[in-house]
Structure formats: structure tokens, C-alpha cells
PDB file of N, CA and C in Angstrom:
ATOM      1  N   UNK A   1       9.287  -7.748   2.279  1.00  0.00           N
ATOM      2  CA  UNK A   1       8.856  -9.112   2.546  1.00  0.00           C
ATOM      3  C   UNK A   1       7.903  -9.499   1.428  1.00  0.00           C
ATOM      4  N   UNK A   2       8.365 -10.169   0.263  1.00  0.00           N
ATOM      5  CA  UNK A   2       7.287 -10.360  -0.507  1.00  0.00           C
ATOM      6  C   UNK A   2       6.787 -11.887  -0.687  1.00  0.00           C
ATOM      7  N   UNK A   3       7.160 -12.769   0.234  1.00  0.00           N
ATOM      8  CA  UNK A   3       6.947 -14.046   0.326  1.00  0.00           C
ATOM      9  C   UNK A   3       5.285 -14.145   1.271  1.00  0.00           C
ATOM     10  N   UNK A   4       4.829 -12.958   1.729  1.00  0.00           N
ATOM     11  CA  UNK A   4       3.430 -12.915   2.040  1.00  0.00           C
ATOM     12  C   UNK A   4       2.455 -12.195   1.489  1.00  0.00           C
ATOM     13  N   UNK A   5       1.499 -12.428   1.371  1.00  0.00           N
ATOM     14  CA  UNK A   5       0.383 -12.193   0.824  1.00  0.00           C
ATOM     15  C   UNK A   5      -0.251 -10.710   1.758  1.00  0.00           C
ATOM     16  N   UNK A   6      -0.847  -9.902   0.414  1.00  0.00           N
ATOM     17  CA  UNK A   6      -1.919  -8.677   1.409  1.00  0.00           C
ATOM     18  C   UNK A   6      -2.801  -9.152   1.395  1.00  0.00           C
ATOM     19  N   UNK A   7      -3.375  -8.189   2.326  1.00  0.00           N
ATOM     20  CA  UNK A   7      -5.075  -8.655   3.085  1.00  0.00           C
ATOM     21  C   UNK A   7      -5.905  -7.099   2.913  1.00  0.00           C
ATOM     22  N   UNK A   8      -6.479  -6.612   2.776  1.00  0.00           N
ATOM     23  CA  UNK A   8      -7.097  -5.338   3.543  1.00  0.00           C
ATOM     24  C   UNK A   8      -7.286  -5.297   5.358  1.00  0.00           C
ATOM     25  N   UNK A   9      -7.284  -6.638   5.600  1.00  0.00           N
ATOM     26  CA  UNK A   9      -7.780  -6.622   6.889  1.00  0.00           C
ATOM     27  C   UNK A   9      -6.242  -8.059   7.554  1.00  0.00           C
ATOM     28  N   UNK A  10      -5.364  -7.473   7.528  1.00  0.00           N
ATOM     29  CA  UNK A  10      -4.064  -8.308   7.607  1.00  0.00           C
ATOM     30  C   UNK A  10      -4.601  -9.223   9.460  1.00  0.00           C
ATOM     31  N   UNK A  11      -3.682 -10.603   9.571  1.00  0.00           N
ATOM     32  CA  UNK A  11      -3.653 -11.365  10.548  1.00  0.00           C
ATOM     33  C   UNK A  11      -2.141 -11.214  11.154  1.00  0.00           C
ATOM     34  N   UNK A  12      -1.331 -10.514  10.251  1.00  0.00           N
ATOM     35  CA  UNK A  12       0.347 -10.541  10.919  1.00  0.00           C
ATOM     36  C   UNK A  12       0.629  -8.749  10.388  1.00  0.00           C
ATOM     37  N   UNK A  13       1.899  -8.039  11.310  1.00  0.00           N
ATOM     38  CA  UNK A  13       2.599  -7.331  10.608  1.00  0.00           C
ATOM     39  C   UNK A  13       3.725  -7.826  10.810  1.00  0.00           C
ATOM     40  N   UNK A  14       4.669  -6.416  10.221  1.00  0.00           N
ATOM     41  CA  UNK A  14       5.960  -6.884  10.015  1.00  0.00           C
ATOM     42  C   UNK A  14       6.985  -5.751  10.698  1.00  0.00           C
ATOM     43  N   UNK A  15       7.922  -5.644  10.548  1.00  0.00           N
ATOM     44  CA  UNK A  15       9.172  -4.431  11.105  1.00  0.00           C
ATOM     45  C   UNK A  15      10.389  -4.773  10.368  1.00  0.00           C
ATOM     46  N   UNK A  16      11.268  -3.940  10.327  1.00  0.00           N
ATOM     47  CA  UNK A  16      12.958  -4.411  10.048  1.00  0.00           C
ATOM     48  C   UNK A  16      13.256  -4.135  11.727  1.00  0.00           C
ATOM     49  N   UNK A  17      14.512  -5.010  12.059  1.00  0.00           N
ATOM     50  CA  UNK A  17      15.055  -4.901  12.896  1.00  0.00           C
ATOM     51  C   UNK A  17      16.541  -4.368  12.794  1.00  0.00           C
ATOM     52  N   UNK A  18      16.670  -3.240  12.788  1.00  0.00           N
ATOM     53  CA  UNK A  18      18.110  -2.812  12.816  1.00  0.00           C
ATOM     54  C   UNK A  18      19.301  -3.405  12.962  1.00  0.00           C
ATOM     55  N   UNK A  19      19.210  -4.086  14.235  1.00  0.00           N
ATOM     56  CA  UNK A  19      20.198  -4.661  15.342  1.00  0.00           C
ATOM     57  C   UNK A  19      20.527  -5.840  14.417  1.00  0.00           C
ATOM     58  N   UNK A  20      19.660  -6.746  14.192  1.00  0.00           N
ATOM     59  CA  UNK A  20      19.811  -7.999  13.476  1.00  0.00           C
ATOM     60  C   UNK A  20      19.934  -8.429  12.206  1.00  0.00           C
ATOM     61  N   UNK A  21      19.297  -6.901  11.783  1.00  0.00           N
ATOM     62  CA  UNK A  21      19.347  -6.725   9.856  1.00  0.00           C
ATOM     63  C   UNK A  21      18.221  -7.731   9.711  1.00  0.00           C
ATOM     64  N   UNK A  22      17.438  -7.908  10.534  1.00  0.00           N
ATOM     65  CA  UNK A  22      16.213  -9.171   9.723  1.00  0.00           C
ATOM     66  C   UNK A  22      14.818  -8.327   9.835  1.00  0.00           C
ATOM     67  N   UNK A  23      13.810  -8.615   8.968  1.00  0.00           N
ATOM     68  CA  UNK A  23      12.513  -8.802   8.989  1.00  0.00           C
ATOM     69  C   UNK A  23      11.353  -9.280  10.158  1.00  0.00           C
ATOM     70  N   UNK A  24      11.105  -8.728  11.177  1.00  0.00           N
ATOM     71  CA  UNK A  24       9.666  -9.349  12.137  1.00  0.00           C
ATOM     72  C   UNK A  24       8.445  -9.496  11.772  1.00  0.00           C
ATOM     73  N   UNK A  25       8.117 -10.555  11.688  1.00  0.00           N
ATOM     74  CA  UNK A  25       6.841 -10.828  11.150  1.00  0.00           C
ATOM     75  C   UNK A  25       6.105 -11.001  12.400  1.00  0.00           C
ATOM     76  N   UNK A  26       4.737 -10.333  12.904  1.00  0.00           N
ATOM     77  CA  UNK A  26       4.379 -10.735  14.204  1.00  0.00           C
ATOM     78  C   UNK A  26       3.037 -11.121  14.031  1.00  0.00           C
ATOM     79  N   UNK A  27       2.194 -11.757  14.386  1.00  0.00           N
ATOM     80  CA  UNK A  27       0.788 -12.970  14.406  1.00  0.00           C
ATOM     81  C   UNK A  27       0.256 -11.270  15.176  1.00  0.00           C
ATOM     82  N   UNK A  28      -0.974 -10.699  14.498  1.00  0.00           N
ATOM     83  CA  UNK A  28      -1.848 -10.095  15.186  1.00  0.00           C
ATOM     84  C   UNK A  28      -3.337 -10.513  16.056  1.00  0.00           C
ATOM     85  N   UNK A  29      -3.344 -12.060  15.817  1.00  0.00           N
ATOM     86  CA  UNK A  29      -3.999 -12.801  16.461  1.00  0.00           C
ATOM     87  C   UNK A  29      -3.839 -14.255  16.454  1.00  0.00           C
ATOM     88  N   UNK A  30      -4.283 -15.098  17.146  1.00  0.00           N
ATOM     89  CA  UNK A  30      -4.139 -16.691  16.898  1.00  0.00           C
ATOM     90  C   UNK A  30      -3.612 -17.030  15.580  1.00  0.00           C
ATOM     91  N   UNK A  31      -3.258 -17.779  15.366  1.00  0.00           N
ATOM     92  CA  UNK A  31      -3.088 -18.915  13.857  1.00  0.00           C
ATOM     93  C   UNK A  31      -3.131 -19.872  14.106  1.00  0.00           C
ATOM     94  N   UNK A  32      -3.936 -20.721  13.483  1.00  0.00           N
ATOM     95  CA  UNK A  32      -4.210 -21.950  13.518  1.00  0.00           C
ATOM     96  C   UNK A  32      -2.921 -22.700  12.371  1.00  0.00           C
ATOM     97  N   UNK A  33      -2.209 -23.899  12.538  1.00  0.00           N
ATOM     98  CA  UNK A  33      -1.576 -24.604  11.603  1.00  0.00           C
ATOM     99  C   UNK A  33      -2.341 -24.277  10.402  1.00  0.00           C
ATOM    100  N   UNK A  34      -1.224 -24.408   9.214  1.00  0.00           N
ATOM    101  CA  UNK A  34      -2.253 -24.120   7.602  1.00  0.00           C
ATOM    102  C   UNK A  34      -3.042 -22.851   7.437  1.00  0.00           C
ATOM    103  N   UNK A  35      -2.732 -21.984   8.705  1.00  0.00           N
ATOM    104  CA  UNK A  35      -3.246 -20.541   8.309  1.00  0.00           C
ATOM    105  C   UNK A  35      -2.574 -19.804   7.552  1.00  0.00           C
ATOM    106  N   UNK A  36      -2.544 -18.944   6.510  1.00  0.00           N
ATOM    107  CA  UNK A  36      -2.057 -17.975   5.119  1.00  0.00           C
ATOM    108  C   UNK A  36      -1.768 -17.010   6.586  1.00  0.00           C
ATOM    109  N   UNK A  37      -0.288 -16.226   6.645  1.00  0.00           N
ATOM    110  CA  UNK A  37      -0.460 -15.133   7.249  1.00  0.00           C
ATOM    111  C   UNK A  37      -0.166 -14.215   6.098  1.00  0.00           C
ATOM    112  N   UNK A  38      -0.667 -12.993   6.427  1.00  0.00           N
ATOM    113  CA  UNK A  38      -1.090 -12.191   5.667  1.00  0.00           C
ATOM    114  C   UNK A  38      -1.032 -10.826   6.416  1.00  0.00           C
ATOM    115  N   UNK A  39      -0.095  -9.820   5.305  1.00  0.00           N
ATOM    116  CA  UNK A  39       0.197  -8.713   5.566  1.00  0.00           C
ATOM    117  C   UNK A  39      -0.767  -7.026   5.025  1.00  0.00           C
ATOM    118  N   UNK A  40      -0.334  -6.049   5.375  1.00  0.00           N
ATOM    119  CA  UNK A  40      -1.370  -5.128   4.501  1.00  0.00           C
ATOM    120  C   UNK A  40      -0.098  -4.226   3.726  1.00  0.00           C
ATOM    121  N   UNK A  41      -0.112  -4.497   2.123  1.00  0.00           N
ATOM    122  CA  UNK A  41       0.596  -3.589   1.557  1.00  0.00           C
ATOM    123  C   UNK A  41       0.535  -1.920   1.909  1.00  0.00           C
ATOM    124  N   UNK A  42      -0.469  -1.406   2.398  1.00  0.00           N
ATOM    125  CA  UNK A  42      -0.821  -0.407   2.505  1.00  0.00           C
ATOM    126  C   UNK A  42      -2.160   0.132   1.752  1.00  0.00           C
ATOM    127  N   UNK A  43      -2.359   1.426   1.996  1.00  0.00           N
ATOM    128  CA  UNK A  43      -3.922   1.403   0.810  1.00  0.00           C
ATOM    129  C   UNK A  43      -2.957   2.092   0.398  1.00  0.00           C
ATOM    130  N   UNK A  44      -2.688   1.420  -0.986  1.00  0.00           N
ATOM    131  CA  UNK A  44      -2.314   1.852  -2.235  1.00  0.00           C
ATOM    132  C   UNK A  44      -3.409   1.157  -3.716  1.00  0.00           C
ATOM    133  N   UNK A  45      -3.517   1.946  -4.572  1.00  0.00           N
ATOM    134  CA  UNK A  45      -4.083   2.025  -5.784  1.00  0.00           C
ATOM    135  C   UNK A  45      -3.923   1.018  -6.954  1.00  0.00           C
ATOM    136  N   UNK A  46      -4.943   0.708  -7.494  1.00  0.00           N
ATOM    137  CA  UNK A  46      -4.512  -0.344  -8.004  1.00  0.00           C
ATOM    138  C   UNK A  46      -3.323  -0.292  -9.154  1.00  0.00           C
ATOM    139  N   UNK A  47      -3.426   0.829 -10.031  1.00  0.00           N
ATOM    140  CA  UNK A  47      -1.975   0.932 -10.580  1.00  0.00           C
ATOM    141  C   UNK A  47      -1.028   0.758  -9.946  1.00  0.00           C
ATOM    142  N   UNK A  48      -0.658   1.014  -8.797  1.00  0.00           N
ATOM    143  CA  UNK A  48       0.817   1.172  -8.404  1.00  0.00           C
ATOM    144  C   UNK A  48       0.757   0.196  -7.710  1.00  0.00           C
ATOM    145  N   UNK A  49      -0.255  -0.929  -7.183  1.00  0.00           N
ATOM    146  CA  UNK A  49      -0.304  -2.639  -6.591  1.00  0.00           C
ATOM    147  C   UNK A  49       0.295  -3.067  -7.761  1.00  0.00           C
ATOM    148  N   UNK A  50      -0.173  -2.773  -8.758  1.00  0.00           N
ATOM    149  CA  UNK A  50       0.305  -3.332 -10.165  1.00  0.00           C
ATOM    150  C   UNK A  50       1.391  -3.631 -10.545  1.00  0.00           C
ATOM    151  N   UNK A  51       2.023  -1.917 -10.616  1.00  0.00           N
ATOM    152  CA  UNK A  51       3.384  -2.168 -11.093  1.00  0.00           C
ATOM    153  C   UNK A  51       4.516  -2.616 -10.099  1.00  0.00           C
ATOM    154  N   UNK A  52       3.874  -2.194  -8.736  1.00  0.00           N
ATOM    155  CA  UNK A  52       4.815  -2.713  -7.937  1.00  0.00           C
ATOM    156  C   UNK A  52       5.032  -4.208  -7.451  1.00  0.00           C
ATOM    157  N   UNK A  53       3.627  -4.800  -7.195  1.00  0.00           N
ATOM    158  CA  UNK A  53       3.463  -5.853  -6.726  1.00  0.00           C
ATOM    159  C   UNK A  53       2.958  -7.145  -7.756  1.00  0.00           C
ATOM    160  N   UNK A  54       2.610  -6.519  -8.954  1.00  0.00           N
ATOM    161  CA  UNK A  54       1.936  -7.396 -10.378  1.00  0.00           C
ATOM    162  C   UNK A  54       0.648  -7.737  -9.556  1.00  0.00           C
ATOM    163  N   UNK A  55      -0.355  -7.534  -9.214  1.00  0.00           N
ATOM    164  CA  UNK A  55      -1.858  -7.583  -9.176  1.00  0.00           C
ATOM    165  C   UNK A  55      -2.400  -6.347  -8.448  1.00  0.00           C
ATOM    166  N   UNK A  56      -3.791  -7.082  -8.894  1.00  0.00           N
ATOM    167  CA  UNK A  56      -4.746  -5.359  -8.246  1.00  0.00           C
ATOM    168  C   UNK A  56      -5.966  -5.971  -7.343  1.00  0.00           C
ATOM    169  N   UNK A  57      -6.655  -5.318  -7.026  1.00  0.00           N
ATOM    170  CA  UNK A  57      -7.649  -5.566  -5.706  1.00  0.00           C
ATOM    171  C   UNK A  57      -9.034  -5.499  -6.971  1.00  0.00           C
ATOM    172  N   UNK A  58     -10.043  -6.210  -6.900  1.00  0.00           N
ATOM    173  CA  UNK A  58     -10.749  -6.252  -7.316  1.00  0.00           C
ATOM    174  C   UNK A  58     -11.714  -4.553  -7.272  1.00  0.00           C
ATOM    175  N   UNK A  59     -12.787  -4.211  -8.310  1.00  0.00           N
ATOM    176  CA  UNK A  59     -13.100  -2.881  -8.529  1.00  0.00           C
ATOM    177  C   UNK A  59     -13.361  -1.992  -7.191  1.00  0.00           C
ATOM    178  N   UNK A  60     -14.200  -2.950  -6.425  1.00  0.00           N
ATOM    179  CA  UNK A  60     -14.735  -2.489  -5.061  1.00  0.00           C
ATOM    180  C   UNK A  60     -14.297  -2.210  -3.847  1.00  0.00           C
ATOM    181  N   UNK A  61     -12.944  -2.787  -3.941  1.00  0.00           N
ATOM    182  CA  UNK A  61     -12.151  -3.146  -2.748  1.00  0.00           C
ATOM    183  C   UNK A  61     -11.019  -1.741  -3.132  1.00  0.00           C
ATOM    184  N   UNK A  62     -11.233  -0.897  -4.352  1.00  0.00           N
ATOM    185  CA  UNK A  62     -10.239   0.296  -4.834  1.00  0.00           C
ATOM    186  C   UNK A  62     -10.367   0.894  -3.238  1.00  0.00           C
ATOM    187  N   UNK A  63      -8.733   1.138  -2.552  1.00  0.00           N
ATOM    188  CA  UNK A  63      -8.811   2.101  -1.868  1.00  0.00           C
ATOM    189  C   UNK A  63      -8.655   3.707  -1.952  1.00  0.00           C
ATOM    190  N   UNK A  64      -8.478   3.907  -3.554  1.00  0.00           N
ATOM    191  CA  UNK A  64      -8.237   5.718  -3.907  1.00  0.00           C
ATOM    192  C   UNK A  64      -7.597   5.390  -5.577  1.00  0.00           C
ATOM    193  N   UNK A  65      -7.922   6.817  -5.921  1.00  0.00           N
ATOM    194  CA  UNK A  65      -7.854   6.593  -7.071  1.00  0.00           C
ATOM    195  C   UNK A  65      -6.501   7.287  -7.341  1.00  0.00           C
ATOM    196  N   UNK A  66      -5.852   7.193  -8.336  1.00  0.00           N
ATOM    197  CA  UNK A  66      -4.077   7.887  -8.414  1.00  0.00           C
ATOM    198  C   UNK A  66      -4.759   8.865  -9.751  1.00  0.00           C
ATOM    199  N   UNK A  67      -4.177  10.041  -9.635  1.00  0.00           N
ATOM    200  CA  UNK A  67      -3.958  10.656 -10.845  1.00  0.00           C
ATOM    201  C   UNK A  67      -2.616  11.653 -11.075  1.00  0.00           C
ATOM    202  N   UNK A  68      -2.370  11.701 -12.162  1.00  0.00           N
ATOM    203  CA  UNK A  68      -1.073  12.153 -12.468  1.00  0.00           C
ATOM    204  C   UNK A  68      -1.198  13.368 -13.354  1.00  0.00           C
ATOM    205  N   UNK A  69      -0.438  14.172 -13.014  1.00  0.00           N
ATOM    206  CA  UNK A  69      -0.485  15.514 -13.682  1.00  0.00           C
ATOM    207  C   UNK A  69       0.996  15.978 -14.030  1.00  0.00           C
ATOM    208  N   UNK A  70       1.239  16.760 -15.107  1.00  0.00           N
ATOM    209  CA  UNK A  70       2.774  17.484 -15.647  1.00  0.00           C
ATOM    210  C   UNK A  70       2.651  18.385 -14.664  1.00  0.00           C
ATOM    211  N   UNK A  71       3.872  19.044 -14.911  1.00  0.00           N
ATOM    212  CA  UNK A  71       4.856  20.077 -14.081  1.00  0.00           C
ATOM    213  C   UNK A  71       3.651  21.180 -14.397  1.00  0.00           C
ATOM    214  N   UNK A  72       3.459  21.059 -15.663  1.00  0.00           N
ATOM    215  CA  UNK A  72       2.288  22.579 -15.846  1.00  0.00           C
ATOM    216  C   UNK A  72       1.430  22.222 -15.692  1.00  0.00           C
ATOM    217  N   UNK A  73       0.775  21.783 -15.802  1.00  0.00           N
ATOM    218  CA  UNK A  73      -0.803  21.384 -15.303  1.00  0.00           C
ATOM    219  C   UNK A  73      -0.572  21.678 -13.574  1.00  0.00           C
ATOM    220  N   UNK A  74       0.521  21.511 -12.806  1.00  0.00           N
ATOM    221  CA  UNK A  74       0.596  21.769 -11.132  1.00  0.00           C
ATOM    222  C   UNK A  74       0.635  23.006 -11.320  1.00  0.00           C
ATOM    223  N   UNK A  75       1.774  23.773 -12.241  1.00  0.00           N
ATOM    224  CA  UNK A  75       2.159  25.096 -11.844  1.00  0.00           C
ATOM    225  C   UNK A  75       0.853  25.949 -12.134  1.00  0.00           C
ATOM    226  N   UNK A  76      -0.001  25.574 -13.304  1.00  0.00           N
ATOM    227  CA  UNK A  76      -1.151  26.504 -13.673  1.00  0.00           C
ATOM    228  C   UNK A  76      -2.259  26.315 -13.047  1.00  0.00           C
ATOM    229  N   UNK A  77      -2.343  25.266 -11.985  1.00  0.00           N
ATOM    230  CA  UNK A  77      -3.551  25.169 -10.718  1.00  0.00           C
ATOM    231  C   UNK A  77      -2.921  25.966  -9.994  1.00  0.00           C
ATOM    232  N   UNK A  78      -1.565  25.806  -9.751  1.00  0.00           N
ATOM    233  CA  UNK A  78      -1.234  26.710  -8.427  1.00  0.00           C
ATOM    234  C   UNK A  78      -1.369  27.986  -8.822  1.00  0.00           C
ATOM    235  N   UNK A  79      -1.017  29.011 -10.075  1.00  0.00           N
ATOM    236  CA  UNK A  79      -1.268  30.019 -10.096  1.00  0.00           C
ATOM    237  C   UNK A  79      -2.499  30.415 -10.108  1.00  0.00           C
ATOM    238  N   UNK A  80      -3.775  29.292 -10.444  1.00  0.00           N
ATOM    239  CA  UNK A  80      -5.502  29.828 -10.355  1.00  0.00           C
ATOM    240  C   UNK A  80      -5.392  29.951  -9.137  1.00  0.00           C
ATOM    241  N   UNK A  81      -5.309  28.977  -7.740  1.00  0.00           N
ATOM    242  CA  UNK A  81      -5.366  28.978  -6.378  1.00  0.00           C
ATOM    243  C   UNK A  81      -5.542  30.231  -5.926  1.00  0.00           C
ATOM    244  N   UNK A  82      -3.971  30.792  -6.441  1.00  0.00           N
ATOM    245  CA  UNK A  82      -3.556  32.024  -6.158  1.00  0.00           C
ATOM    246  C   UNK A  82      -4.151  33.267  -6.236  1.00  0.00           C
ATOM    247  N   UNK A  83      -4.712  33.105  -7.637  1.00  0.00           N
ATOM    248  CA  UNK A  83      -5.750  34.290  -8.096  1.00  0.00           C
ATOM    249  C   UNK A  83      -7.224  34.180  -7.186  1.00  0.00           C
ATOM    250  N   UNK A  84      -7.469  33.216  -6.649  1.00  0.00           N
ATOM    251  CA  UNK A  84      -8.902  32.931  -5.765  1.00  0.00           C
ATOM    252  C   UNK A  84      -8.220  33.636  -5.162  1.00  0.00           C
ATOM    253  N   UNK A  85      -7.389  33.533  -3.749  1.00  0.00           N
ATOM    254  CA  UNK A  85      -6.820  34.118  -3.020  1.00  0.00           C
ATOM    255  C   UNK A  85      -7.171  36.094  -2.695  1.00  0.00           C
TER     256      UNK A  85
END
């Protein structure tokens, strides 16, 4: 559903409906006419709001930070782990 806007603190969610093949958008409280409803992308990071959605949440509002590591950089933590062990 990308015709709505995120919130951190959303006023609607949403569902797929199997049966109907459509989208539910449901009011999590009142709306007034001319109210923005507004969904929660999820806490996701601002890189990947980025690339997925083209914007980011301002510095403060970061819900986690992403970091990315190679195949070796995983395999050679996992073998230190191991050696603690």
C-alpha cells in the first residue's frame, strides 16, 4: 500500500485479504474528514526507508542502526565465538 503515509505512531493499519485479493485498511481510532491516515512501515532504518521507500525519519526518530558485514567478516566472528566457548 504505498498511497499512505508512515507514522511512528500510525492512526490506521492494514491486511491483505486472501479471499478478495484486496488490501484492508482499518481506522485505529476516530477520523475526522481531512484526516491523513497513516500507516507504520515498520521500525526499519533509515537506509533501507530509503532505498525502499525514497525518504528517511529525521536523526532522532532513528529506530536502529543497519550494519553490513561480508561472508568473512561473519565466518571469522563465528569462529572467535567459538574459541570463547
Amino acid at each position: 500500500v504505498d498511497f499512505l503515509n508512515h507514522a511512528a505512531a500510525p492512526n490506521a493499519s492494514s491486511d491483505w485479504d486472501e479471499e478478495s485479493g484486496s488490501v484492508e485498511v482499518r481506522a485505529l481510532a476516530d477520523l475526522s474528514k481531512g484526516d491523513e491516515v497513516l500507516l507504520s512501515y515498520g521500525c526499519l532504518s533509515n537506509p533501507l526507508l530509503w532505498r525502499t521507500y525514497g525518504f528517511t525519519l529525521p536523526f532522532r526518530s532513528e529506530p536502529m542502526w543497519t550494519c553490513t558485514f561480508s561472508q568473512q567478516e561473519l565466518s571469522e566472528a563465528s569462529d572467535a565465538a567459538e574459541e570463547l566457548e
